[in-house]
Amino acid sequence: MKYHFPLIIAATSLCFIASSNAASKPEATEKPESVEKLRLKRSENWGLAATIRSAGIPYADSGSDIVSSFVPMMFYEDEAFFIDGTEGGLRLWEEDEWRLNTILRMRFIDLPTAVQNDIGGDTGDFGLQLKRQWDESWYTNLDVLSDKSGRFHGVATLGKQIEGESFDLNASISARYKDANFNSYYYGLSEFTERGTDLGAGIDFKAGVKGHYHVYSNLYLVGAAYATYFDENVRHSPTINSEWQGEVYAGFGFFNDNRRFGERELSTRPYWRVAFGWATPSNIGDILTGSTEKDPHDNKLTSLFYGHPLSDDLFGIPMDIYLTPGVVWHWKSDVQASSPEYIMAIKAYYTVEWPTTWRLGIAEGLSYINNITHIERSEMERKGYEPSHLLNYLDISLDVNIGDLVNKKSLKNMWLGYSIHHRSAIFEKASQFGRIKGGSNYNTIYLQIDF
């Protein structure tokens, strides 16, 4: 069985676009000169990190003790929306020290690497989170969550945030109640093996710490360590051979820390980007060297992206950074049904002023597609993999300013460009992407308008 996990993409991309647009629209009674002021954004806290997660395998007869996975992470927070590494959500209500969020959280299922593509490595839980901030450091959370099949669990957490001159830590201890269906499915493996068994409900206990350490400018080290003590039913299950499970994360990231560098106004404006693209069986290396092969089935896509300004420099270099949610429509053809794709990414643009104004851009994020496309499915079949709906996303682009190109000032906010729309699974290194190798590529042409 394959687990499909849309993470923060499908449910929150459209909500983020809507909330951002609402915030940027002036009231009808405002004066026209205030529009320009509204377009100026304040720098916001954001981050992009690359981590390795290693965890103990608690299952009996697994053949190995440790499983590792490459986990890219995004971070962002504003008044209505947040992404925090492996979870994200929307703020529904807030008053004084209380806050109610919707939440979508990745949960790793630590099976041996060899079977993760067949059975599935990870899944996602969604639900509500009630948070209380007791003072500047202490907080409590109460999460009520379910997987897509209604297997319930609830988590009560007590945490403390610790801020130092060069580091931030978040220490926590939590108790997790799991109903019988949850325990039987994920720990009893009741639907997967002949030794699978039905288990009763139980309460796990988990403690640990996560944080990041400032190295230089926007560069940080990130890490986390947790230990979980299983409930009695899990500990005595024939499918489990350990009372404890440990997990650690280690990596690095790029962050815009307003606590350190101060909040300031940004000159970059939000944008809309519409694109049309054609599938290609060529890999990304061949495309970059100009050796692109045409898709014999002529599969196509149309995409719409919103760009929300985050920063206008990185390591002191002028560079425009955006949070960019997007919605993609893959058109029906003789070999595939039509399907939506949802994307959340962080994109950076570097501008060159010779001989006219043009930009090189690159985005990193996550992509979830409802129906696997033919170009992707056929590659997975050739390689003997079960495809994954959730994959890593890259966008590599080159565009030119239309106003500069035709020497017309009124078109300075318009860009014409080419981009590679790329989904991949990071060379079998990521359990959340099903331990596969490969993906899909599309050559696209786009029009981008700043506003």
CSV table of C-alpha atoms in Angstrom, one decimal:
chain,number,residue,atom,x,y,z
A,1,MET,CA,0.0,0.0,0.0
A,2,LYS,CA,1.3,3.5,-0.9
A,3,TYR,CA,0.7,6.4,1.4
A,4,HIS,CA,-0.1,9.7,-0.3
A,5,PHE,CA,0.7,12.9,1.6
A,6,PRO,CA,-0.3,16.3,0.1
A,7,LEU,CA,1.5,18.1,3.1
A,8,ILE,CA,0.7,21.8,3.1
A,9,ILE,CA,0.1,22.1,-0.6
A,10,ALA,CA,-3.4,21.4,-1.8
A,11,ALA,CA,-5.3,22.7,1.2
A,12,THR,CA,-3.2,25.8,2.0
A,13,SER,CA,-1.8,27.1,-1.3
A,14,LEU,CA,-5.2,28.5,-2.5
A,15,CYS,CA,-6.0,29.8,1.0
A,16,PHE,CA,-2.6,31.6,1.2
A,17,ILE,CA,-3.2,33.2,-2.2
A,18,ALA,CA,-6.6,34.4,-1.2
A,19,SER,CA,-5.4,35.8,2.2
A,20,SER,CA,-2.4,37.5,0.6
A,21,ASN,CA,-4.5,39.2,-2.1
A,22,ALA,CA,-7.1,40.4,0.5
A,23,ALA,CA,-4.3,42.0,2.5
A,24,SER,CA,-2.9,43.7,-0.6
A,25,LYS,CA,-6.1,45.3,-1.8
A,26,PRO,CA,-6.8,48.8,-0.7
A,27,GLU,CA,-10.1,49.8,0.7
A,28,ALA,CA,-12.4,51.7,-1.6
A,29,THR,CA,-12.1,54.8,0.5
A,30,GLU,CA,-8.3,55.0,0.4
A,31,LYS,CA,-6.5,57.5,-1.7
A,32,PRO,CA,-4.8,56.4,-4.9
A,33,GLU,CA,-1.4,57.3,-3.6
A,34,SER,CA,-1.7,54.7,-0.8
A,35,VAL,CA,-1.7,51.8,-3.3
A,36,GLU,CA,2.1,52.1,-3.8
A,37,LYS,CA,2.6,52.0,0.0
A,38,LEU,CA,0.5,48.8,0.2
A,39,ARG,CA,2.7,47.2,-2.4
A,40,LEU,CA,5.7,47.7,-0.2
A,41,LYS,CA,6.2,44.6,1.9
A,42,ARG,CA,8.0,44.2,5.2
A,43,SER,CA,10.6,41.5,5.4
A,44,GLU,CA,9.2,38.4,7.0
A,45,ASN,CA,10.7,35.4,8.8
A,46,TRP,CA,11.3,32.5,6.3
A,47,GLY,CA,13.7,29.7,5.8
A,48,LEU,CA,14.7,26.8,3.5
A,49,ALA,CA,16.7,23.9,4.9
A,50,ALA,CA,18.2,20.6,3.9
A,51,THR,CA,18.3,17.9,6.6
A,52,ILE,CA,19.0,14.2,7.0
A,53,ARG,CA,16.7,12.4,9.4
A,54,SER,CA,17.8,9.1,11.0
A,55,ALA,CA,15.5,7.0,13.1
A,56,GLY,CA,15.5,3.6,14.8
A,57,ILE,CA,13.4,0.9,13.1
A,58,PRO,CA,11.1,-0.5,15.9
A,59,TYR,CA,9.6,-3.4,13.8
A,60,ALA,CA,10.6,-7.0,14.3
A,61,ASP,CA,12.5,-8.9,11.7
A,62,SER,CA,13.3,-5.7,9.8
A,63,GLY,CA,16.9,-6.7,8.9
A,64,SER,CA,18.2,-3.3,9.9
A,65,ASP,CA,18.2,-1.0,12.9
A,66,ILE,CA,18.4,2.5,11.3
A,67,VAL,CA,16.6,4.2,8.4
A,68,SER,CA,17.7,7.5,7.0
A,69,SER,CA,16.0,10.0,4.7
A,70,PHE,CA,16.8,13.3,3.1
A,71,VAL,CA,14.1,15.8,4.2
A,72,PRO,CA,14.0,19.3,2.6
A,73,MET,CA,12.1,21.8,4.8
A,74,MET,CA,10.4,25.2,4.4
A,75,PHE,CA,9.7,27.7,7.1
A,76,TYR,CA,7.3,30.8,7.0
A,77,GLU,CA,4.9,32.5,9.2
A,78,ASP,CA,2.5,35.5,9.0
A,79,GLU,CA,-0.7,36.5,10.6
A,80,ALA,CA,-2.8,33.9,8.8
A,81,PHE,CA,-0.5,31.1,7.5
A,82,PHE,CA,2.5,29.1,8.7
A,83,ILE,CA,5.0,26.4,7.5
A,84,ASP,CA,7.3,24.9,10.1
A,85,GLY,CA,9.5,22.2,8.5
A,86,THR,CA,7.3,19.1,8.3
A,87,GLU,CA,4.0,20.8,9.2
A,88,GLY,CA,1.9,23.8,8.2
A,89,GLY,CA,-1.5,25.3,8.5
A,90,LEU,CA,-3.9,28.3,8.9
A,91,ARG,CA,-4.7,30.4,11.9
A,92,LEU,CA,-8.5,30.2,12.4
A,93,TRP,CA,-8.9,32.2,15.5
A,94,GLU,CA,-6.6,34.2,17.9
A,95,GLU,CA,-7.3,36.1,21.1
A,96,ASP,CA,-4.8,37.1,23.7
A,97,GLU,CA,-2.7,34.1,24.5
A,98,TRP,CA,-5.0,31.6,22.8
A,99,ARG,CA,-4.8,30.4,19.2
A,100,LEU,CA,-6.7,27.8,17.1
A,101,ASN,CA,-5.1,26.4,14.0
A,102,THR,CA,-5.8,24.0,11.3
A,103,ILE,CA,-2.8,21.8,10.9
A,104,LEU,CA,-1.3,19.3,8.4
A,105,ARG,CA,1.7,17.3,9.6
A,106,MET,CA,4.0,14.8,8.1
A,107,ARG,CA,4.4,11.6,10.1
A,108,PHE,CA,7.2,9.2,9.3
A,109,ILE,CA,6.7,5.4,9.2
A,110,ASP,CA,10.1,4.0,9.9
A,111,LEU,CA,10.2,0.8,7.8
A,112,PRO,CA,13.4,-0.6,6.2
A,113,THR,CA,14.6,1.2,3.1
A,114,ALA,CA,14.1,-1.9,0.9
A,115,VAL,CA,10.3,-2.1,1.5
A,116,GLN,CA,9.4,1.6,1.7
A,117,ASN,CA,8.5,1.8,-2.0
A,118,ASP,CA,6.3,-1.3,-1.8
A,119,ILE,CA,4.5,-0.5,1.5
A,120,GLY,CA,5.0,3.3,1.8
A,121,GLY,CA,7.3,5.3,4.1
A,122,ASP,CA,5.3,8.2,5.3
A,123,THR,CA,1.8,9.6,5.6
A,124,GLY,CA,0.1,12.8,6.7
A,125,ASP,CA,-2.3,13.8,9.5
A,126,PHE,CA,-4.7,16.7,9.5
A,127,GLY,CA,-6.9,18.3,12.2
A,128,LEU,CA,-7.0,21.1,14.7
A,129,GLN,CA,-4.5,22.5,17.1
A,130,LEU,CA,-5.4,24.7,20.2
A,131,LYS,CA,-2.3,26.6,21.4
A,132,ARG,CA,-1.8,28.6,24.5
A,133,GLN,CA,1.2,30.8,25.1
A,134,TRP,CA,1.7,31.1,28.9
A,135,ASP,CA,4.5,33.7,28.7
A,136,GLU,CA,7.4,34.5,26.4
A,137,SER,CA,8.8,31.0,26.5
A,138,TRP,CA,6.3,28.4,27.8
A,139,TYR,CA,3.5,27.1,25.7
A,140,THR,CA,1.0,24.2,25.5
A,141,ASN,CA,-0.6,22.6,22.4
A,142,LEU,CA,-3.5,20.2,22.1
A,143,ASP,CA,-3.7,18.5,18.7
A,144,VAL,CA,-6.7,16.5,17.5
A,145,LEU,CA,-5.6,14.6,14.3
A,146,SER,CA,-6.6,11.9,11.9
A,147,ASP,CA,-5.1,10.3,8.8
A,148,LYS,CA,-7.0,10.1,5.6
A,149,SER,CA,-8.8,6.9,6.7
A,150,GLY,CA,-10.1,8.3,10.0
A,151,ARG,CA,-7.5,6.7,12.3
A,152,PHE,CA,-7.4,9.1,15.2
A,153,HIS,CA,-4.7,10.3,17.6
A,154,GLY,CA,-4.5,13.3,19.9
A,155,VAL,CA,-1.3,15.0,21.2
A,156,ALA,CA,-0.9,17.1,24.3
A,157,THR,CA,2.4,19.0,24.4
A,158,LEU,CA,4.2,21.2,26.9
A,159,GLY,CA,7.1,23.2,25.4
A,160,LYS,CA,9.6,25.9,26.2
A,161,GLN,CA,11.3,28.2,23.7
A,162,ILE,CA,14.9,29.2,24.5
A,163,GLU,CA,16.5,32.1,22.7
A,164,GLY,CA,20.3,32.8,22.9
A,165,GLU,CA,22.6,35.2,21.1
A,166,SER,CA,23.4,32.7,18.3
A,167,PHE,CA,20.8,30.0,18.7
A,168,ASP,CA,17.1,29.2,19.2
A,169,LEU,CA,15.9,26.0,20.9
A,170,ASN,CA,12.4,24.5,21.4
A,171,ALA,CA,12.3,21.8,24.0
A,172,SER,CA,9.1,19.8,24.4
A,173,ILE,CA,7.5,16.8,26.1
A,174,SER,CA,4.2,15.3,24.8
A,175,ALA,CA,1.7,12.5,25.4
A,176,ARG,CA,0.0,11.0,22.3
A,177,TYR,CA,-3.2,9.0,22.6
A,178,LYS,CA,-3.8,6.6,19.7
A,179,ASP,CA,-7.1,4.7,19.1
A,180,ALA,CA,-7.1,1.0,18.4
A,181,ASN,CA,-7.4,1.4,14.7
A,182,PHE,CA,-4.3,3.6,14.6
A,183,ASN,CA,-2.3,1.2,16.7
A,184,SER,CA,-3.4,-1.8,14.8
A,185,TYR,CA,-2.6,-0.3,11.4
A,186,TYR,CA,0.7,1.4,12.0
A,187,TYR,CA,2.2,-0.7,14.7
A,188,GLY,CA,0.3,-4.0,14.6
A,189,LEU,CA,0.7,-4.0,10.8
A,190,SER,CA,-2.8,-5.6,10.7
A,191,GLU,CA,-3.2,-5.1,7.0
A,192,PHE,CA,0.3,-5.7,5.8
A,193,THR,CA,1.8,-9.0,7.0
A,194,GLU,CA,0.7,-12.5,8.1
A,195,ARG,CA,2.1,-11.7,11.5
A,196,GLY,CA,0.0,-8.5,11.7
A,197,THR,CA,-2.2,-8.2,14.8
A,198,ASP,CA,-5.0,-6.0,16.2
A,199,LEU,CA,-3.9,-3.8,19.1
A,200,GLY,CA,-5.8,-1.8,21.7
A,201,ALA,CA,-5.5,1.9,22.2
A,202,GLY,CA,-2.6,3.4,24.1
A,203,ILE,CA,-0.6,6.5,25.1
A,204,ASP,CA,3.0,7.1,23.9
A,205,PHE,CA,5.3,9.6,25.5
A,206,LYS,CA,7.8,11.7,23.5
A,207,ALA,CA,10.5,14.2,24.6
A,208,GLY,CA,13.1,16.1,22.7
A,209,VAL,CA,14.5,19.4,21.4
A,210,LYS,CA,14.9,21.1,18.0
A,211,GLY,CA,16.6,24.3,17.0
A,212,HIS,CA,19.0,26.2,14.8
A,213,TYR,CA,22.4,27.9,15.3
A,214,HIS,CA,23.6,31.0,13.5
A,215,VAL,CA,26.8,30.5,11.5
A,216,TYR,CA,27.2,33.5,9.2
A,217,SER,CA,24.8,36.0,7.7
A,218,ASN,CA,21.8,33.9,6.4
A,219,LEU,CA,23.5,30.5,7.0
A,220,TYR,CA,22.3,28.4,9.9
A,221,LEU,CA,22.8,24.9,11.2
A,222,VAL,CA,19.5,23.1,12.0
A,223,GLY,CA,18.9,19.9,14.1
A,224,ALA,CA,16.6,18.0,16.3
A,225,ALA,CA,16.6,14.9,18.6
A,226,TYR,CA,13.6,13.0,20.0
A,227,ALA,CA,12.9,9.9,22.0
A,228,THR,CA,9.5,8.1,22.1
A,229,TYR,CA,8.4,5.5,24.7
A,230,PHE,CA,5.7,3.3,23.2
A,231,ASP,CA,2.5,2.3,25.0
A,232,GLU,CA,2.1,-1.1,26.5
A,233,ASN,CA,0.1,-2.6,23.6
A,234,VAL,CA,2.7,-1.6,21.1
A,235,ARG,CA,5.6,-2.7,23.3
A,236,HIS,CA,4.1,-6.2,23.6
A,237,SER,CA,3.1,-6.5,19.9
A,238,PRO,CA,4.7,-9.4,18.0
A,239,THR,CA,5.5,-6.9,15.2
A,240,ILE,CA,7.5,-4.6,17.4
A,241,ASN,CA,10.9,-5.4,19.0
A,242,SER,CA,11.7,-2.2,20.9
A,243,GLU,CA,10.2,-0.2,23.7
A,244,TRP,CA,11.8,3.0,22.5
A,245,GLN,CA,12.4,4.8,19.3
A,246,GLY,CA,14.9,7.6,18.7
A,247,GLU,CA,15.2,10.0,15.8
A,248,VAL,CA,17.6,12.8,14.9
A,249,TYR,CA,17.7,15.5,12.3
A,250,ALA,CA,20.8,17.4,11.2
A,251,GLY,CA,21.4,19.8,8.3
A,252,PHE,CA,21.8,23.4,7.3
A,253,GLY,CA,19.5,26.1,6.1
A,254,PHE,CA,19.1,29.7,4.9
A,255,PHE,CA,17.0,32.0,7.1
A,256,ASN,CA,15.9,35.6,7.2
A,257,ASP,CA,16.0,36.2,11.0
A,258,ASN,CA,14.3,39.5,11.7
A,259,ARG,CA,15.2,39.1,15.4
A,260,ARG,CA,18.8,39.3,14.4
A,261,PHE,CA,18.9,41.6,11.4
A,262,GLY,CA,15.8,43.7,12.0
A,263,GLU,CA,12.6,44.1,10.0
A,264,ARG,CA,12.7,46.4,7.0
A,265,GLU,CA,10.7,47.4,3.9
A,266,LEU,CA,11.2,45.6,0.7
A,267,SER,CA,11.1,47.1,-2.8
A,268,THR,CA,10.2,43.8,-4.5
A,269,ARG,CA,6.5,43.5,-5.4
A,270,PRO,CA,4.2,40.5,-5.5
A,271,TYR,CA,3.5,38.9,-8.8
A,272,TRP,CA,1.3,36.6,-10.8
A,273,ARG,CA,2.8,34.2,-13.3
A,274,VAL,CA,0.9,32.2,-15.9
A,275,ALA,CA,2.7,29.5,-17.9
A,276,PHE,CA,2.1,26.9,-20.6
A,277,GLY,CA,4.3,23.9,-21.0
A,278,TRP,CA,5.1,20.7,-22.9
A,279,ALA,CA,6.2,17.4,-21.4
A,280,THR,CA,9.6,15.9,-22.3
A,281,PRO,CA,11.1,12.5,-21.5
A,282,SER,CA,14.5,14.2,-21.3
A,283,ASN,CA,16.2,14.5,-17.9
A,284,ILE,CA,17.0,17.9,-16.4
A,285,GLY,CA,20.7,17.6,-17.4
A,286,ASP,CA,19.9,17.0,-21.0
A,287,ILE,CA,17.4,19.9,-21.0
A,288,LEU,CA,20.1,22.3,-19.6
A,289,THR,CA,22.5,21.3,-22.3
A,290,GLY,CA,19.9,21.8,-25.1
A,291,SER,CA,19.3,18.1,-25.8
A,292,THR,CA,15.5,18.1,-25.3
A,293,GLU,CA,13.4,15.2,-26.7
A,294,LYS,CA,9.8,15.8,-27.7
A,295,ASP,CA,7.1,13.9,-25.9
A,296,PRO,CA,5.4,11.7,-28.5
A,297,HIS,CA,2.1,12.0,-26.8
A,298,ASP,CA,2.3,15.8,-26.7
A,299,ASN,CA,1.2,16.1,-23.0
A,300,LYS,CA,0.8,19.7,-21.8
A,301,LEU,CA,0.2,21.8,-18.7
A,302,THR,CA,-1.0,25.2,-17.7
A,303,SER,CA,0.1,26.8,-14.4
A,304,LEU,CA,-0.6,29.8,-12.3
A,305,PHE,CA,1.7,31.0,-9.5
A,306,TYR,CA,1.5,33.8,-7.0
A,307,GLY,CA,4.8,35.4,-5.7
A,308,HIS,CA,4.8,36.7,-2.1
A,309,PRO,CA,8.0,38.8,-1.4
A,310,LEU,CA,10.1,37.6,1.5
A,311,SER,CA,13.5,39.3,1.0
A,312,ASP,CA,15.6,41.3,-1.5
A,313,ASP,CA,19.0,40.0,-0.5
A,314,LEU,CA,20.8,36.9,0.5
A,315,PHE,CA,24.3,37.0,2.1
A,316,GLY,CA,24.3,40.7,1.2
A,317,ILE,CA,23.9,39.9,-2.5
A,318,PRO,CA,20.9,41.6,-4.2
A,319,MET,CA,18.5,38.7,-4.7
A,320,ASP,CA,14.7,38.7,-4.7
A,321,ILE,CA,13.2,35.9,-2.6
A,322,TYR,CA,9.6,34.8,-2.8
A,323,LEU,CA,7.2,32.3,-1.3
A,324,THR,CA,5.4,31.0,-4.3
A,325,PRO,CA,2.3,28.7,-4.1
A,326,GLY,CA,1.0,27.5,-7.5
A,327,VAL,CA,-1.8,25.5,-9.1
A,328,VAL,CA,-1.1,23.5,-12.2
A,329,TRP,CA,-3.5,21.8,-14.6
A,330,HIS,CA,-2.3,18.8,-16.6
A,331,TRP,CA,-4.4,18.5,-19.8
A,332,LYS,CA,-6.1,15.3,-20.9
A,333,SER,CA,-4.5,13.4,-23.7
A,334,ASP,CA,-4.8,10.0,-25.3
A,335,VAL,CA,-2.6,8.5,-22.6
A,336,GLN,CA,-3.7,10.3,-19.4
A,337,ALA,CA,-6.6,12.0,-17.7
A,338,SER,CA,-6.6,15.6,-16.7
A,339,SER,CA,-5.3,16.3,-13.2
A,340,PRO,CA,-4.5,19.2,-10.9
A,341,GLU,CA,-1.1,19.6,-9.3
A,342,TYR,CA,-0.4,21.8,-6.2
A,343,ILE,CA,2.9,23.4,-5.4
A,344,MET,CA,4.5,25.3,-2.5
A,345,ALA,CA,8.0,26.6,-3.0
A,346,ILE,CA,10.5,29.3,-2.2
A,347,LYS,CA,12.0,31.0,-5.3
A,348,ALA,CA,15.1,33.3,-5.7
A,349,TYR,CA,15.8,35.6,-8.6
A,350,TYR,CA,19.1,37.2,-9.5
A,351,THR,CA,18.9,40.2,-11.8
A,352,VAL,CA,21.5,41.1,-14.5
A,353,GLU,CA,21.4,44.5,-16.1
A,354,TRP,CA,23.3,43.7,-19.4
A,355,PRO,CA,22.5,44.2,-22.2
A,356,THR,CA,19.0,44.6,-21.0
A,357,THR,CA,17.3,43.6,-17.7
A,358,TRP,CA,17.0,39.8,-17.3
A,359,ARG,CA,16.8,37.4,-14.4
A,360,LEU,CA,17.9,33.9,-13.5
A,361,GLY,CA,15.6,32.1,-11.1
A,362,ILE,CA,15.5,28.9,-9.1
A,363,ALA,CA,12.8,27.5,-6.8
A,364,GLU,CA,12.7,24.6,-4.3
A,365,GLY,CA,9.6,23.1,-2.8
A,366,LEU,CA,7.0,20.4,-2.8
A,367,SER,CA,4.6,19.2,-5.4
A,368,TYR,CA,1.5,17.0,-5.0
A,369,ILE,CA,-0.5,15.7,-8.0
A,370,ASN,CA,-3.9,14.0,-7.9
A,371,ASN,CA,-3.3,11.6,-10.8
A,372,ILE,CA,0.2,10.6,-11.9
A,373,THR,CA,1.0,11.9,-15.4
A,374,HIS,CA,1.9,9.6,-18.2
A,375,ILE,CA,5.4,10.9,-18.6
A,376,GLU,CA,6.0,10.1,-14.9
A,377,ARG,CA,4.1,6.9,-14.7
A,378,SER,CA,5.8,5.3,-17.7
A,379,GLU,CA,9.3,6.1,-16.3
A,380,MET,CA,8.4,4.5,-13.0
A,381,GLU,CA,7.1,1.4,-14.8
A,382,ARG,CA,10.4,1.1,-16.7
A,383,LYS,CA,12.4,1.3,-13.5
A,384,GLY,CA,10.1,-1.0,-11.5
A,385,TYR,CA,8.9,1.7,-8.9
A,386,GLU,CA,5.5,2.5,-7.5
A,387,PRO,CA,5.1,6.2,-8.3
A,388,SER,CA,4.5,8.8,-5.6
A,389,HIS,CA,1.9,11.6,-5.7
A,390,LEU,CA,4.2,13.8,-3.5
A,391,LEU,CA,7.6,14.7,-4.9
A,392,ASN,CA,10.2,17.4,-4.6
A,393,TYR,CA,9.8,20.4,-6.9
A,394,LEU,CA,12.3,22.5,-8.8
A,395,ASP,CA,11.7,25.5,-11.1
A,396,ILE,CA,14.7,26.8,-13.1
A,397,SER,CA,13.9,30.0,-15.1
A,398,LEU,CA,15.3,32.7,-17.3
A,399,ASP,CA,13.3,35.8,-18.1
A,400,VAL,CA,13.7,39.2,-19.7
A,401,ASN,CA,12.0,42.5,-18.8
A,402,ILE,CA,9.5,43.4,-21.6
A,403,GLY,CA,9.6,47.1,-20.8
A,404,ASP,CA,13.4,47.2,-21.2
A,405,LEU,CA,13.3,45.0,-24.3
A,406,VAL,CA,10.9,47.3,-26.2
A,407,ASN,CA,12.0,50.5,-24.5
A,408,LYS,CA,8.5,51.1,-23.0
A,409,LYS,CA,8.3,52.3,-19.4
A,410,SER,CA,4.7,51.2,-18.9
A,411,LEU,CA,5.7,47.5,-19.4
A,412,LYS,CA,8.5,47.5,-16.8
A,413,ASN,CA,6.4,45.3,-14.6
A,414,MET,CA,6.1,42.5,-17.1
A,415,TRP,CA,8.6,39.6,-17.7
A,416,LEU,CA,8.7,37.1,-20.5
A,417,GLY,CA,10.4,33.9,-19.6
A,418,TYR,CA,11.3,30.2,-20.0
A,419,SER,CA,11.3,27.7,-17.1
A,420,ILE,CA,11.7,24.0,-16.4
A,421,HIS,CA,8.9,22.5,-14.4
A,422,HIS,CA,10.6,19.6,-12.6
A,423,ARG,CA,9.3,16.9,-10.2
A,424,SER,CA,11.7,14.3,-8.7
A,425,ALA,CA,12.3,12.1,-5.8
A,426,ILE,CA,15.9,12.9,-4.9
A,427,PHE,CA,17.6,9.7,-6.1
A,428,GLU,CA,15.9,7.2,-3.7
A,429,LYS,CA,17.1,9.2,-0.7
A,430,ALA,CA,13.7,10.4,0.6
A,431,SER,CA,11.2,8.0,2.2
A,432,GLN,CA,8.5,10.7,2.0
A,433,PHE,CA,8.8,10.5,-1.8
A,434,GLY,CA,8.5,6.7,-1.8
A,435,ARG,CA,12.3,5.8,-2.2
A,436,ILE,CA,12.1,6.2,-6.0
A,437,LYS,CA,14.4,7.7,-8.6
A,438,GLY,CA,13.1,9.8,-11.4
A,439,GLY,CA,10.2,12.1,-12.1
A,440,SER,CA,9.0,14.4,-14.8
A,441,ASN,CA,10.0,17.5,-16.7
A,442,TYR,CA,8.1,20.2,-18.7
A,443,ASN,CA,9.5,23.0,-20.8
A,444,THR,CA,7.3,26.1,-20.2
A,445,ILE,CA,6.9,29.6,-21.5
A,446,TYR,CA,5.5,32.2,-19.0
A,447,LEU,CA,4.3,35.7,-18.6
A,448,GLN,CA,5.0,37.3,-15.2
A,449,ILE,CA,3.4,40.5,-14.0
A,450,ASP,CA,4.5,42.5,-10.9
A,451,PHE,CA,1.7,44.5,-9.2
